[in-house]
Amino acid sequence: MKTLVKVLKKPITSTLIAILCGFLVAAIVLVLAGYNPVSSFAALFKGIFAKPKYISNVIIKATPIILTGLSVAFAFKTGLFNIGAEGQYIVGTVAAVCVGVKLDLPPVFQILIVVLSGVLAGAIFGGIVGLLKARFGIHEVITSIMLNWIAFYLSNYIVALPAYHQPNSTSSLPVNESSFTMLLPKWKVSEEGMAALKPNKWLYEVMVKTDVNFGILVAAVMAVIIWILLYRSTKGYELRAVGFNSDAAEFAGISVSRNLVQAMLIAGALSGLAGALAITGTAPHRISQMAAFENNGFNGLSVALIAGSSPIGCIFAGLLFGGLLYGGQSVQQEVGAPTEIINIMIGTIVFFVALTRVVPVLADKLEKRGARHAK
Amino acid sequence: MLSKILLLIGITMMYSTPLVFGALGGVISERSGVVNIGIEGMMTVGAFAAAAVSYFTGNPWLGLLAAGAAGGAIALLHAIASVTFKADQTISGIAINFIGPGLALFFCRLMFSKATMTPPAKTLPKIFGEDFFQGSPAGNLNVDVTVVLALVCAAVMWYFLYKTKWGLRVLSVGEHPAAADTLGINVSRTRYLCVLVSGVLAGFGGASMTLAIISQFTPTAISGQGFIALAAVIFGKWTPFGAYGACLLFGFAQALTIVLGGGDYAVPSQILAMLPYVLTIIVLIFFVGRSVAPKADGVPYEKGQR
């Protein structure tokens, strides 16, 4: 009994229950629509794990949403709802492309400058939101939604500019090769590289057929840094105090408005980083005309929610999410069920994440009842 | 010049209508104390239900009703989560934004042989009939019937919230549920009803996109209108006419983009397209100022909690 209560109280238990419910509801929808859920899920898992290149692609797909998830989670901890991760991500890609196309320095400097310009652009977009909230009391949700669209059209504008446009296409020019952050990109194209990779089938597939890049390492390191910042630093204490009770924080001598702006700067920088790394790390290393949002930021919202706003949790939630999104494509190819079943599944998981927050409360009640019986 | 002005008014009305329905849905839900971030998802479901039912039955009015029912059904999920389970309303709303479009596209592919759009459906009539004013500039004022419906809904909601005792009960539940509870108002039931109405209205909003502005459902039929409506709720300080005005402003900026984009002016269309969003921020900075949500907005009600 005691162990049961202990297990139920762990946040991870609630999350796992939610994920299970997501699969269950998806199975029910599939049955109702006349598809076999077992073979659908088999196709999903095959699409994630069957080949090394699939696993590699899942990680690549997860990288940006881990970072935008981190951005949203960090803002949540400071009491802000960063629905603007989408726009911050977009300006991150735009800035990286603008700088990466025009500049051609030796690789390490080039990468640093290109990535930093993306980070800066995201931080500016986030900072505007924080500033408007601190200075004029404008709700961060409105400004973020507006800035998402401004970023969207800004990106389409830059793509169409003659200075950046790739003729006869709907895309911009790709960034210079010196900005690439893939793992040993030269090996793919040189004979010695291919010769070195050939003997190891696993490595060959991952290295040659996918864009293995350093992004995931950066994302993991950032998750740890954000955790330290939030829980092991004075600044983090201030930020969390503002998030928990801004009146009490103000009374304790913490400047609420300054912390608001700083929190949004950091949150924006994280989303901008996600955008910049997507440009430097994965083909086609360019931005294209968008007809609708590509959801790298909005998916970050769900990642943060599934992770319960835990920075480290974002890594796992991002991987889960990347897996579902990538593996979901094979469901349609192999079973014929519409890919949207994945969206329904993700939605259901998030929905049950909201519901299962009551599990620890129930566990508490169970414990109390147990204590009464013991007497 | 006159025809341009009339065109501006006509397009303003056209673009603001789906937003008005969505925003009114947001107002009623948040006034009862339930944050509704899932308007986008509810609108998408409504948009699909409207187009599909109108296509199969040939009757757009049935489509409109179906849209309301579908929006309400999805809203029921949100109500169960946020009222009965006292779950985090933001999380549940975001879940709705996944589930709604997911379901809409899933069923669209099932019903229309794997296509993500419906065939063109019969649309709702214009207020003066199809041929009225044909050819004259005044034809621009021959707006869709949904435009009038939206205005009526705003007026009805205003009267309901401020002039009837049920409306005042809704407001009290949103401000101070414990006080309302001690006076014998059923907080849960009030919130359930308001969230359901919110879904029905959002569904109408979706329908006014697919049964009036475009005549079919496509994956991008609803792309961000729900979020703009959400912004309009806050912008309009959680009042029906405030939200209505915010939607009009937004529709006007959009219309301006279209009328100005005619080629006479040397502004790139992408920059022009930013106008509505930039304008909204500027208006907020200079004219509106701090907006304060209903006191109990987003807070689940626990009986006996202080």
XYZ file of C-alpha atoms in Angstrom:
681
model
C 0.000 0.000 0.000
C 2.671 2.447 1.033
C 4.750 1.756 -2.041
C 1.644 2.117 -4.220
C 0.990 5.556 -2.751
C 4.631 6.483 -3.210
C 4.604 5.388 -6.844
C 1.338 7.205 -7.525
C 2.736 10.412 -6.083
C 5.664 10.488 -8.486
C 4.945 12.941 -11.355
C 6.352 10.444 -13.846
C 3.559 7.994 -12.971
C 0.890 10.516 -13.957
C 2.693 11.200 -17.213
C 3.002 7.512 -18.046
C -0.697 6.998 -17.321
C -1.462 9.917 -19.659
C 0.658 8.413 -22.433
C -1.073 5.061 -21.987
C -4.467 6.774 -22.210
C -3.326 8.511 -25.404
C -2.608 5.148 -27.019
C -5.885 3.733 -25.717
C -8.022 6.534 -27.132
C -6.133 6.412 -30.431
C -6.818 2.657 -30.551
C -10.532 3.240 -29.985
C -10.668 5.877 -32.741
C -8.816 3.525 -35.089
C -11.223 0.653 -34.384
C -14.219 2.935 -34.934
C -12.745 4.032 -38.244
C -12.236 0.411 -39.282
C -8.474 0.078 -38.905
C -6.503 -2.490 -36.967
C -4.926 -0.682 -34.005
C -2.336 -3.397 -33.380
C -0.881 -3.202 -36.868
C -1.147 0.602 -36.770
C 0.901 0.805 -33.588
C 3.297 -1.799 -34.950
C 3.807 0.453 -37.971
C 4.332 3.408 -35.649
C 7.006 1.653 -33.590
C 8.657 0.250 -36.694
C 8.709 3.771 -38.078
C 10.588 4.897 -34.969
C 12.939 2.007 -34.151
C 13.260 -0.351 -37.129
C 16.328 1.248 -38.712
C 19.232 3.260 -37.284
C 18.370 6.045 -39.675
C 14.842 6.234 -38.235
C 16.189 6.642 -34.712
C 18.589 9.275 -35.951
C 15.776 11.147 -37.714
C 13.637 11.028 -34.585
C 16.443 12.676 -32.624
C 16.873 15.282 -35.362
C 13.132 15.970 -35.331
C 13.145 16.182 -31.529
C 16.018 18.683 -31.268
C 14.139 21.912 -32.073
C 11.062 20.980 -30.038
C 13.176 20.097 -26.997
C 14.560 23.628 -27.151
C 11.233 25.369 -27.771
C 9.756 23.145 -25.059
C 12.506 24.333 -22.743
C 11.675 27.908 -23.710
C 8.001 27.427 -22.807
C 8.785 25.472 -19.637
C 11.200 28.145 -18.429
C 8.618 30.872 -19.014
C 5.980 28.780 -17.205
C 8.211 28.572 -14.152
C 8.374 32.354 -14.060
C 4.603 32.700 -14.421
C 4.571 33.578 -18.113
C 2.796 31.773 -20.918
C 5.156 31.847 -23.885
C 2.809 31.077 -26.749
C 5.265 33.092 -28.855
C 7.855 30.329 -29.111
C 6.678 29.823 -32.691
C 7.560 33.375 -33.735
C 10.816 33.350 -31.787
C 11.790 30.122 -33.537
C 10.979 31.658 -36.929
C 13.053 34.806 -36.380
C 15.849 32.515 -35.179
C 15.844 30.771 -38.551
C 15.559 34.081 -40.403
C 18.487 35.698 -38.598
C 20.637 32.600 -39.023
C 19.939 32.569 -42.762
C 20.543 36.302 -43.184
C 23.908 36.105 -41.467
C 24.872 32.663 -42.755
C 24.318 33.568 -46.396
C 26.248 36.843 -46.313
C 29.092 35.851 -44.001
C 31.770 33.262 -44.745
C 34.282 32.946 -41.927
C 36.326 29.920 -40.783
C 33.909 27.239 -39.508
C 34.042 27.672 -35.732
C 33.645 31.459 -35.788
C 31.065 31.259 -38.516
C 28.961 28.758 -36.566
C 29.209 30.814 -33.391
C 28.148 34.022 -35.111
C 25.344 32.430 -37.125
C 23.895 30.630 -34.106
C 24.280 33.668 -31.861
C 22.452 35.881 -34.346
C 19.531 33.448 -34.227
C 19.646 33.463 -30.434
C 19.715 37.247 -30.416
C 16.753 37.548 -32.784
C 14.704 35.182 -30.635
C 15.724 37.058 -27.501
C 14.638 40.369 -29.040
C 11.224 38.945 -29.933
C 10.845 37.498 -26.468
C 12.179 40.676 -24.892
C 9.571 42.815 -26.659
C 6.860 40.688 -25.069
C 8.418 41.017 -21.616
C 8.980 44.746 -22.011
C 5.419 45.445 -23.142
C 4.108 43.448 -20.218
C 6.392 45.112 -17.674
C 5.997 48.633 -19.008
C 2.384 48.762 -20.232
C 0.808 45.739 -18.611
C -0.121 44.226 -21.966
C -0.916 40.541 -21.623
C 1.945 38.416 -22.960
C -0.465 36.131 -24.807
C -1.731 38.940 -27.081
C 1.687 40.337 -27.954
C 3.080 36.846 -28.507
C 0.280 35.881 -30.877
C 0.718 39.116 -32.829
C 4.509 38.692 -32.962
C 4.094 35.118 -34.234
C 2.348 36.492 -37.297
C 4.799 39.344 -37.687
C 7.640 36.784 -37.665
C 5.731 34.654 -40.167
C 5.393 37.460 -42.690
C 8.901 38.738 -41.976
C 10.241 35.323 -42.912
C 8.240 35.234 -46.144
C 9.424 38.769 -46.896
C 13.090 37.865 -46.458
C 12.688 34.762 -48.627
C 11.315 36.928 -51.429
C 14.069 39.591 -51.202
C 16.382 39.451 -54.233
C 19.425 39.460 -51.953
C 18.425 36.167 -50.338
C 16.149 34.545 -52.877
C 17.194 31.384 -54.674
C 16.082 32.010 -58.251
C 13.249 29.812 -59.580
C 12.314 28.431 -56.188
C 10.165 29.266 -53.209
C 13.174 29.275 -50.885
C 16.034 31.457 -49.780
C 19.667 30.717 -50.562
C 21.203 28.108 -48.259
C 23.673 29.318 -45.622
C 27.378 28.917 -46.419
C 28.836 25.500 -45.692
C 31.104 26.915 -43.020
C 27.995 27.303 -40.833
C 27.023 23.626 -40.940
C 26.841 21.845 -37.592
C 26.477 18.276 -38.808
C 28.833 15.654 -37.472
C 31.728 15.417 -39.950
C 29.740 16.519 -43.022
C 32.775 16.105 -45.261
C 32.858 12.346 -44.755
C 29.673 11.917 -46.722
C 31.151 13.416 -49.841
C 34.790 12.312 -49.688
C 35.995 8.880 -50.714
C 38.104 8.320 -47.615
C 35.141 9.194 -45.459
C 32.893 6.746 -47.233
C 35.585 4.084 -47.010
C 35.870 4.641 -43.275
C 32.121 4.411 -42.775
C 31.382 1.477 -45.096
C 32.531 -1.357 -42.783
C 30.130 -0.324 -40.037
C 26.661 -0.609 -41.532
C 24.997 1.132 -38.594
C 27.299 4.133 -38.675
C 27.135 4.280 -42.452
C 23.375 4.515 -42.495
C 23.152 7.099 -39.757
C 25.986 9.261 -41.010
C 25.242 9.177 -44.716
C 21.466 9.009 -44.854
C 20.583 11.477 -42.103
C 21.751 14.886 -40.946
C 23.352 13.837 -37.662
C 24.228 17.114 -35.986
C 25.381 18.617 -32.723
C 21.989 20.146 -32.018
C 20.836 17.424 -29.648
C 23.950 17.861 -27.493
C 23.348 21.609 -27.326
C 19.705 20.960 -26.395
C 20.687 18.564 -23.605
C 23.304 20.955 -22.250
C 20.808 23.814 -22.344
C 18.305 21.705 -20.385
C 20.898 21.184 -17.657
C 21.893 24.864 -17.688
C 18.258 25.960 -17.370
C 17.761 23.518 -14.507
C 20.803 24.921 -12.695
C 19.683 28.482 -13.403
C 16.209 27.838 -12.039
C 16.999 25.715 -9.004
C 20.607 26.398 -8.043
C 21.014 30.143 -8.496
C 19.780 33.286 -6.805
C 18.481 34.588 -10.118
C 16.430 31.428 -10.543
C 14.991 31.846 -7.081
C 13.935 35.385 -7.966
C 12.417 34.276 -11.256
C 10.464 31.484 -9.609
C 9.344 33.773 -6.795
C 7.922 36.195 -9.358
C 6.195 33.290 -11.073
C 4.774 31.892 -7.867
C 3.484 35.104 -6.324
C 4.502 38.384 -7.902
C 3.076 40.507 -5.075
C 5.034 38.633 -2.438
C 8.149 38.842 -4.594
C 7.778 42.599 -5.022
C 7.299 42.939 -1.263
C 10.478 40.971 -0.671
C 12.375 43.502 -2.766
C 12.540 41.557 -6.018
C 11.890 43.754 -9.062
C 8.990 42.056 -10.835
C 9.262 44.041 -14.047
C 12.990 43.447 -14.443
C 12.538 39.718 -13.899
C 9.671 39.621 -16.385
C 11.839 41.103 -19.097
C 14.807 38.879 -18.265
C 12.644 35.771 -18.243
C 11.218 36.551 -21.661
C 14.676 37.394 -23.033
C 15.935 33.969 -21.982
C 12.813 32.152 -23.183
C 13.038 33.920 -26.546
C 16.751 33.160 -26.809
C 16.068 29.430 -26.329
C 13.479 29.373 -29.122
C 15.767 31.438 -31.349
C 18.536 28.918 -30.663
C 16.198 26.149 -31.776
C 15.593 27.966 -35.056
C 19.268 28.721 -35.694
C 20.343 25.131 -35.004
C 17.664 23.836 -37.363
C 19.212 25.951 -40.134
C 22.833 25.030 -39.433
C 22.176 21.378 -38.610
C 19.691 20.027 -41.110
C 19.145 20.147 -44.858
C 18.133 22.225 -46.736
C 19.852 24.865 -44.536
C 17.487 27.555 -45.777
C 14.065 29.064 -45.140
C 11.129 28.708 -47.519
C 7.840 30.470 -48.173
C 5.392 29.319 -45.527
C 1.669 28.870 -46.144
C 0.962 28.058 -42.508
C 2.924 27.807 -39.275
C 5.235 24.813 -39.121
C 4.444 24.309 -35.442
C 7.974 23.929 -34.085
C 7.074 26.436 -31.395
C 3.501 25.297 -30.785
C 4.741 21.723 -30.400
C 7.114 23.107 -27.789
C 4.042 24.041 -25.742
C 2.949 20.418 -25.656
C 6.469 19.214 -24.915
C 6.641 21.551 -21.922
C 3.227 20.411 -20.709
C 3.995 16.699 -21.025
C 7.267 17.373 -19.212
C 5.383 19.136 -16.431
C 7.635 22.153 -17.110
C 10.681 20.235 -15.885
C 13.746 21.260 -17.917
C 15.222 17.746 -17.903
C 11.776 16.283 -18.604
C 11.664 18.340 -21.810
C 14.415 16.161 -23.295
C 12.327 13.004 -22.893
C 9.034 14.653 -23.813
C 10.705 16.099 -26.915
C 12.029 12.679 -27.922
C 8.592 11.116 -27.394
C 7.029 13.844 -29.450
C 9.634 13.633 -32.195
C 9.104 9.871 -32.290
C 5.348 10.159 -32.620
C 5.594 12.815 -35.320
C 8.220 10.960 -37.340
C 6.925 7.418 -36.815
C 3.390 8.587 -37.454
C 4.176 9.003 -41.126
C 4.581 5.240 -41.506
C 1.104 4.615 -40.078
C -0.430 6.135 -43.169
C 2.034 4.465 -45.533
C 1.672 0.972 -44.073
C -1.861 0.740 -42.689
C -3.594 3.510 -44.593
C -5.023 5.175 -41.505
C -4.820 8.983 -41.760
C -1.649 10.423 -40.151
C -3.871 12.770 -38.172
C -4.382 9.891 -35.750
C -1.037 11.030 -34.320
C -2.404 14.527 -33.669
C -5.408 13.001 -31.947
C -3.057 10.836 -29.898
C -0.795 13.741 -28.931
C -3.838 15.829 -28.052
C -5.219 13.030 -25.909
C -1.913 12.606 -24.110
C -1.808 16.324 -23.325
C -5.465 16.181 -22.278
C -4.803 13.341 -19.858
C -1.705 15.110 -18.577
C -4.136 17.805 -17.463
C -6.456 15.199 -15.912
C -3.833 13.012 -14.254
C -2.536 15.873 -12.169
C -5.279 14.627 -9.819
C -3.501 11.282 -9.357
C -1.169 12.549 -6.584
C -4.199 14.097 -4.872
C -6.013 10.771 -5.009
C -2.889 9.074 -3.690
C -2.914 11.513 -0.792
C -6.499 10.596 0.024
C -5.646 6.910 -0.262
C -2.805 7.416 2.198
C -5.001 9.191 4.715
C -7.636 6.512 4.518
C -4.913 3.897 4.966
C -3.684 5.701 8.085
C -7.193 5.735 9.536
C -7.603 2.009 8.958
C -4.275 1.350 10.629
C -5.601 2.801 13.865
C -13.236 56.452 -53.826
C -16.723 55.683 -52.552
C -16.545 52.177 -53.930
C -13.165 51.704 -52.220
C -14.610 52.788 -48.885
C -17.597 50.502 -49.316
C -15.255 47.681 -50.279
C -13.238 48.386 -47.123
C -16.356 48.141 -44.982
C -17.511 44.976 -46.708
C -14.178 43.193 -46.278
C -13.887 44.380 -42.669
C -17.227 42.764 -41.917
C -16.322 39.600 -43.774
C -13.003 39.051 -42.018
C -14.129 39.994 -38.546
C -17.126 37.642 -38.431
C -15.397 34.312 -37.650
C -13.296 36.185 -35.094
C -16.396 37.693 -33.465
C -17.984 34.293 -32.911
C -14.733 32.885 -31.530
C -14.171 35.883 -29.281
C -17.738 35.811 -27.938
C -17.176 32.160 -27.104
C -14.044 33.170 -25.241
C -15.882 35.925 -23.362
C -18.681 33.716 -22.062
C -16.325 30.945 -20.983
C -13.787 33.212 -19.283
C -16.499 35.304 -17.637
C -17.630 32.126 -15.869
C -14.045 31.504 -14.778
C -12.819 28.966 -17.331
C -9.896 29.965 -19.553
C -10.542 28.745 -23.069
C -7.401 28.554 -25.145
C -8.943 25.814 -27.278
C -11.104 28.127 -29.403
C -8.891 27.441 -32.406
C -9.546 23.692 -32.164
C -13.271 24.168 -31.617
C -13.462 26.473 -34.651
C -11.673 23.931 -36.833
C -14.106 21.176 -35.851
C -17.007 23.540 -36.554
C -15.553 24.530 -39.904
C -15.301 20.897 -40.988
C -18.717 19.838 -39.653
C -20.349 22.796 -41.412
C -18.782 22.081 -44.793
C -19.347 18.324 -44.604
C -23.000 18.519 -43.516
C -23.798 21.270 -45.999
C -22.187 19.217 -48.770
C -24.086 16.029 -47.951
C -27.485 17.584 -47.207
C -27.322 20.544 -49.544
C -28.633 22.684 -46.701
C -26.120 25.197 -45.298
C -28.367 25.967 -42.306
C -28.098 22.343 -41.213
C -24.356 22.782 -41.667
C -24.389 25.744 -39.322
C -26.291 23.747 -36.691
C -23.895 20.828 -37.068
C -20.968 23.189 -36.580
C -22.481 24.416 -33.314
C -23.100 20.864 -32.151
C -19.582 19.737 -33.072
C -17.991 22.741 -31.350
C -20.117 22.080 -28.296
C -19.141 18.403 -28.239
C -15.440 19.233 -28.192
C -16.081 21.924 -25.585
C -17.670 19.252 -23.399
C -14.219 17.631 -23.130
C -12.802 20.939 -21.959
C -15.614 21.336 -19.439
C -15.133 17.830 -18.042
C -11.414 18.451 -17.606
C -11.593 21.945 -16.198
C -14.751 21.772 -14.078
C -15.206 18.170 -12.965
C -11.536 17.201 -12.758
C -10.335 20.700 -11.814
C -7.508 20.217 -14.296
C -5.183 22.918 -15.569
C -7.345 24.791 -18.069
C -4.482 25.976 -20.224
C -3.212 22.440 -20.711
C -6.665 21.135 -21.518
C -7.180 23.975 -23.993
C -3.951 23.210 -25.787
C -4.989 19.556 -25.930
C -8.239 20.669 -27.594
C -6.163 22.512 -30.191
C -4.547 19.194 -31.127
C -7.618 17.003 -30.855
C -9.940 19.351 -32.782
C -7.946 19.742 -36.007
C -6.799 16.107 -35.671
C -10.379 14.849 -35.610
C -11.479 17.230 -38.368
C -8.747 16.123 -40.765
C -9.067 12.465 -39.725
C -12.758 12.386 -40.566
C -12.215 14.487 -43.664
C -9.810 11.869 -45.017
C -12.223 9.075 -44.081
C -15.259 10.679 -45.703
C -13.705 12.203 -48.783
C -11.431 9.408 -49.995
C -8.199 10.510 -48.297
C -8.463 14.162 -49.338
C -7.756 16.832 -46.727
C -10.422 19.109 -48.127
C -14.113 18.771 -48.719
C -15.674 19.414 -52.125
C -17.318 22.857 -52.447
C -20.420 23.025 -50.241
C -23.551 25.127 -50.560
C -22.988 28.401 -48.708
C -25.238 30.534 -46.534
C -27.104 33.346 -48.326
C -26.161 37.017 -48.429
C -28.420 39.378 -46.511
C -30.067 40.899 -49.580
C -30.077 37.792 -51.774
C -27.556 37.002 -54.487
C -28.502 39.475 -57.203
C -29.310 42.545 -55.172
C -27.067 45.549 -55.866
C -25.282 43.456 -58.481
C -22.687 45.559 -60.223
C -23.137 48.723 -58.185
C -20.560 49.710 -55.538
C -23.209 49.192 -52.871
C -22.924 45.492 -53.684
C -19.946 45.495 -51.344
C -22.343 46.028 -48.481
C -24.353 42.943 -49.387
C -22.575 40.965 -46.688
C -23.044 37.375 -45.573
C -25.915 36.578 -43.254
C -23.340 35.421 -40.660
C -22.225 39.041 -40.245
C -25.672 39.937 -38.931
C -25.839 36.785 -36.818
C -22.544 37.713 -35.168
C -23.779 41.181 -34.276
C -27.013 39.732 -32.896
C -25.044 37.238 -30.799
C -22.902 40.044 -29.361
C -25.990 42.081 -28.474
C -27.756 39.091 -26.940
C -24.697 38.204 -24.895
C -24.352 41.779 -23.654
C -28.032 41.827 -22.606
C -27.746 38.402 -21.033
C -24.585 39.152 -19.040
C -25.511 42.574 -17.710
C -29.307 42.736 -17.717
C -30.545 39.319 -16.648
C -30.169 37.590 -13.332
C -28.692 34.483 -14.987
C -26.049 36.660 -16.580
C -25.177 38.300 -13.296
C -24.882 34.833 -11.802
C -22.369 33.919 -14.491
C -20.359 37.046 -13.681
C -20.418 36.284 -9.962
C -19.207 32.744 -10.582
C -16.302 34.140 -12.572
C -15.392 36.739 -9.965
C -15.969 34.969 -6.675
C -17.264 31.419 -6.975
C -17.274 30.811 -3.216
C -19.592 33.769 -2.631
C -21.821 32.657 -5.493
C -21.888 29.163 -4.047
C -23.043 30.330 -0.625
C -25.910 32.153 -2.342
C -27.067 28.887 -3.820
C -25.702 29.230 -7.341
C -24.507 25.954 -8.776
C -20.938 26.855 -9.778
C -20.202 23.641 -11.676
C -23.412 23.743 -13.683
C -22.930 27.410 -14.578
C -19.389 26.784 -15.763
C -20.403 23.683 -17.727
C -23.109 25.614 -19.568
C -20.838 28.562 -20.313
C -18.077 26.349 -21.697
C -20.617 24.500 -23.856
C -22.036 27.764 -25.220
C -18.469 28.856 -25.849
C -17.903 25.753 -27.980
C -21.152 26.260 -29.888
C -20.196 29.861 -30.690
C -16.678 28.850 -31.739
C -18.277 26.203 -33.963
C -20.415 28.906 -35.584
C -17.215 30.883 -36.087
C -15.711 27.968 -37.979
C -18.902 27.622 -40.011
C -18.885 31.307 -40.937
C -15.484 30.621 -42.505
C -16.421 27.526 -44.516
C -20.067 28.404 -45.277
C -19.562 32.069 -46.152
C -16.016 33.223 -46.839
C -14.647 30.104 -48.521
C -17.081 27.401 -49.552
C -15.159 24.336 -48.465
C -13.068 22.967 -45.626
C -9.290 22.962 -46.131
C -6.482 22.252 -43.651
C -5.744 25.993 -43.535
C -9.374 27.172 -43.388
C -8.845 27.931 -39.715
C -5.268 29.045 -39.287
C -4.830 31.238 -36.285
C -8.290 32.849 -36.138
C -8.923 31.145 -32.808
C -5.783 32.699 -31.360
C -6.647 36.118 -32.739
C -10.080 35.718 -31.134
C -8.331 34.883 -27.881
C -6.337 38.093 -28.177
C -9.564 39.989 -28.953
C -11.096 38.723 -25.697
C -8.255 40.194 -23.660
C -8.071 43.276 -25.872
C -11.819 43.853 -25.383
C -11.412 43.499 -21.624
C -13.650 40.425 -21.435
C -16.820 42.252 -22.543
C -18.980 41.242 -25.539
C -18.849 44.605 -27.300
C -15.231 45.185 -26.355
C -14.333 41.901 -28.012
C -16.583 42.752 -30.959
C -14.782 46.058 -31.414
C -11.387 44.377 -31.185
C -12.431 41.933 -33.926
C -13.681 44.806 -36.099
C -10.373 46.611 -35.699
C -8.594 43.457 -36.699
C -10.857 42.875 -39.683
C -10.388 46.508 -40.691
C -6.606 46.228 -40.655
C -6.911 43.078 -42.753
C -9.231 44.851 -45.187
C -6.807 47.748 -45.402
C -4.097 45.302 -46.431
C -6.270 43.959 -49.215
C -7.486 47.320 -50.488
C -4.027 48.907 -50.279
C -2.436 45.824 -51.810
C -4.114 46.650 -55.101
C -0.787 47.643 -56.593
C -1.095 51.446 -56.421
C 1.270 51.633 -53.496
C 4.889 50.618 -53.304
C 4.652 48.524 -50.151
C 5.625 44.837 -50.417
C 2.620 42.623 -49.723
C 4.396 40.687 -46.938
C 5.120 43.885 -45.044
C 1.536 45.009 -45.596
C 0.320 41.688 -44.246
C 1.993 42.477 -40.913
C -0.141 45.585 -40.563
C -3.059 44.091 -38.586
C -0.699 42.613 -36.018
C 1.496 45.682 -35.664
C -1.585 47.884 -35.435
C -3.013 45.737 -32.644
C 0.145 46.100 -30.571
C 0.246 49.871 -31.163
C -3.401 50.265 -30.183
C -2.731 48.280 -27.030
C 0.237 50.448 -26.100
C -1.466 53.782 -26.636
C -5.144 53.320 -26.040
C -6.099 50.296 -24.068
C -3.649 49.756 -21.261
C -3.851 47.184 -18.559
C -6.617 44.647 -18.861
C -7.688 42.697 -15.832
C -9.148 39.222 -16.185
C -12.194 38.049 -14.206
C -10.861 37.317 -10.750
C -11.476 33.573 -10.705
C -10.507 33.090 -14.380
C -8.543 29.884 -14.724
C -8.927 28.856 -11.098
C -10.781 25.596 -10.467
C -13.385 25.942 -7.744
C -12.935 23.750 -4.680
C -15.851 23.790 -2.321
C -14.852 24.971 1.140
C -11.476 26.299 0.036
C -10.513 29.741 1.250
